[in-house]
Amino acid sequence: MHGTMKQHLVSGGTVQRLLSSPMCDPHSSLILGKITCEAGEPGSRGAMSLALSRICSSYRNSLWRSLLGCQEALDKVNYICLRAQETTFHTSTLASAGHNKWSKVKHIKGPKDAARAQVFAKLTMMIKVAVREGGPNPDFNAQLYQLVEQCRQKNMPKSSIEAAIKGADKSKPTSYTLFQARGPGGSALLIELLTDNNNRSFADLRFLLNNNGGTPTDGARHCFTKKGVVTVQTCDLDGSHLQLEQALDLAIQAGAEDVQEVQDEEERDMYKYICDFSSLREVRSQLISLGLVPISSGPEYLPTITVQLSDDDKERAFRLLELINNQQDVMHVYDNIE
């Protein structure tokens, strides 16, 4: 059967088909031509087998070269695609960086701007009330003078301050109210309100208190005393840092009762000079003449009795204070929490 298959392969029609095949290279054609000429000679079967082996080997080499050529082409395509992907990834990184920058602006700058606008709105209301009660001249209106100084320390635009003073007569009538309450853990709260609708403001505060562990009460005022407070930087005009002992000496010279070392919302150290409310303006002037840099000044309610809270009550109390401070009519919240 093996010999019959070789005879069939070397038949004329088979050879012609091999010669006409597109995969047959010139070297294979010469071998096939030689096989055709010697097909009838004795011993041609062995030669035929050898020739066919050579043809198959040549065919495999040709096929392998073709495959290598395809692989090279694919490598070039993959290289181009990878370069394109690298370019796209680089562009996406830039876009992502821009997005991260905007996220930082949105989540950091946005809330700060909103809080600053809220502070300006509250100061504007306080200025209008002070003007209606004592007139538009800060030299003859101590309350207005203190408010203007606070506005300057908060970097409130001068045009906004002037507009608030001039527009006091045209604004809605508002009233000052001191709302008393108890917070979580028995803490005392004093809430300063400036509102044109007491019923609305009181209802909002009662809702917040009742839903956050607090309650309205009339006894909280006895836990506080009203004082004048001047807050200054811990460095003088020359940039020299003041120790607490030096600050105490300056308090005696300025006529202040006490000085405390505190921190603001951004954890910057400050000195808080405490004095009688009636002598607030004089003490502030003396501190400036002694080389201190004021940050703010005004009346404050300082606790005479303090309470210690558990961790759970303290967390609830701070949450309640945050909610109350976010109310539009609330000017300030005082507490006696240690």
mmCIF file with all atom_site columns, C-alpha atoms in Angstrom, residues 52 61 78 84 107 111 117 129 145 154 156 172 175 200 206 242 245 253 259 284 316 325 330 338:
data_model
loop_
_atom_site.group_PDB
_atom_site.id
_atom_site.type_symbol
_atom_site.label_atom_id
_atom_site.label_alt_id
_atom_site.label_comp_id
_atom_site.label_asym_id
_atom_site.label_entity_id
_atom_site.label_seq_id
_atom_site.pdbx_PDB_ins_code
_atom_site.Cartn_x
_atom_site.Cartn_y
_atom_site.Cartn_z
_atom_site.occupancy
_atom_site.B_iso_or_equiv
_atom_site.pdbx_formal_charge
_atom_site.auth_seq_id
_atom_site.auth_comp_id
_atom_site.auth_asym_id
_atom_site.auth_atom_id
_atom_site.pdbx_PDB_model_num
ATOM 1  C CA . LEU A 1 52  ? 9.135   14.243  -1.496 1.00 0.00 ? 52  LEU A CA 1
ATOM 2  C CA . ASN A 1 61  ? 10.518  26.180  5.965  1.00 0.00 ? 61  ASN A CA 1
ATOM 3  C CA . ASN A 1 78  ? 1.101   45.689  19.148 1.00 0.00 ? 78  ASN A CA 1
ATOM 4  C CA . ALA A 1 84  ? -1.397  54.695  21.735 1.00 0.00 ? 84  ALA A CA 1
ATOM 5  C CA . HIS A 1 107 ? -14.542 69.963  49.386 1.00 0.00 ? 107 HIS A CA 1
ATOM 6  C CA . PRO A 1 111 ? -17.158 74.885  52.798 1.00 0.00 ? 111 PRO A CA 1
ATOM 7  C CA . ALA A 1 117 ? -20.256 84.098  53.889 1.00 0.00 ? 117 ALA A CA 1
ATOM 8  C CA . VAL A 1 129 ? -28.907 96.299  65.176 1.00 0.00 ? 129 VAL A CA 1
ATOM 9  C CA . TYR A 1 145 ? -16.992 100.061 67.157 1.00 0.00 ? 145 TYR A CA 1
ATOM 10 C CA . LYS A 1 154 ? -12.465 88.644  59.643 1.00 0.00 ? 154 LYS A CA 1
ATOM 11 C CA . MET A 1 156 ? -14.826 91.591  55.638 1.00 0.00 ? 156 MET A CA 1
ATOM 12 C CA . LYS A 1 172 ? -36.312 94.525  58.730 1.00 0.00 ? 172 LYS A CA 1
ATOM 13 C CA . SER A 1 175 ? -34.376 91.822  68.044 1.00 0.00 ? 175 SER A CA 1
ATOM 14 C CA . ARG A 1 200 ? -39.790 80.777  64.129 1.00 0.00 ? 200 ARG A CA 1
ATOM 15 C CA . ARG A 1 206 ? -36.579 73.528  70.252 1.00 0.00 ? 206 ARG A CA 1
ATOM 16 C CA . LEU A 1 242 ? 5.422   86.104  73.911 1.00 0.00 ? 242 LEU A CA 1
ATOM 17 C CA . GLU A 1 245 ? 4.412   84.963  81.867 1.00 0.00 ? 245 GLU A CA 1
ATOM 18 C CA . GLN A 1 253 ? -0.280  96.902  82.609 1.00 0.00 ? 253 GLN A CA 1
ATOM 19 C CA . VAL A 1 259 ? -5.234  86.058  80.228 1.00 0.00 ? 259 VAL A CA 1
ATOM 20 C CA . ARG A 1 284 ? -7.807  96.926  73.805 1.00 0.00 ? 284 ARG A CA 1
ATOM 21 C CA . ARG A 1 316 ? -23.558 64.342  71.116 1.00 0.00 ? 316 ARG A CA 1
ATOM 22 C CA . ASN A 1 325 ? -24.315 77.258  64.901 1.00 0.00 ? 325 ASN A CA 1
ATOM 23 C CA . VAL A 1 330 ? -27.797 82.249  65.702 1.00 0.00 ? 330 VAL A CA 1
ATOM 24 C CA . GLU A 1 338 ? -14.537 71.362  79.891 1.00 0.00 ? 338 GLU A CA 1
#
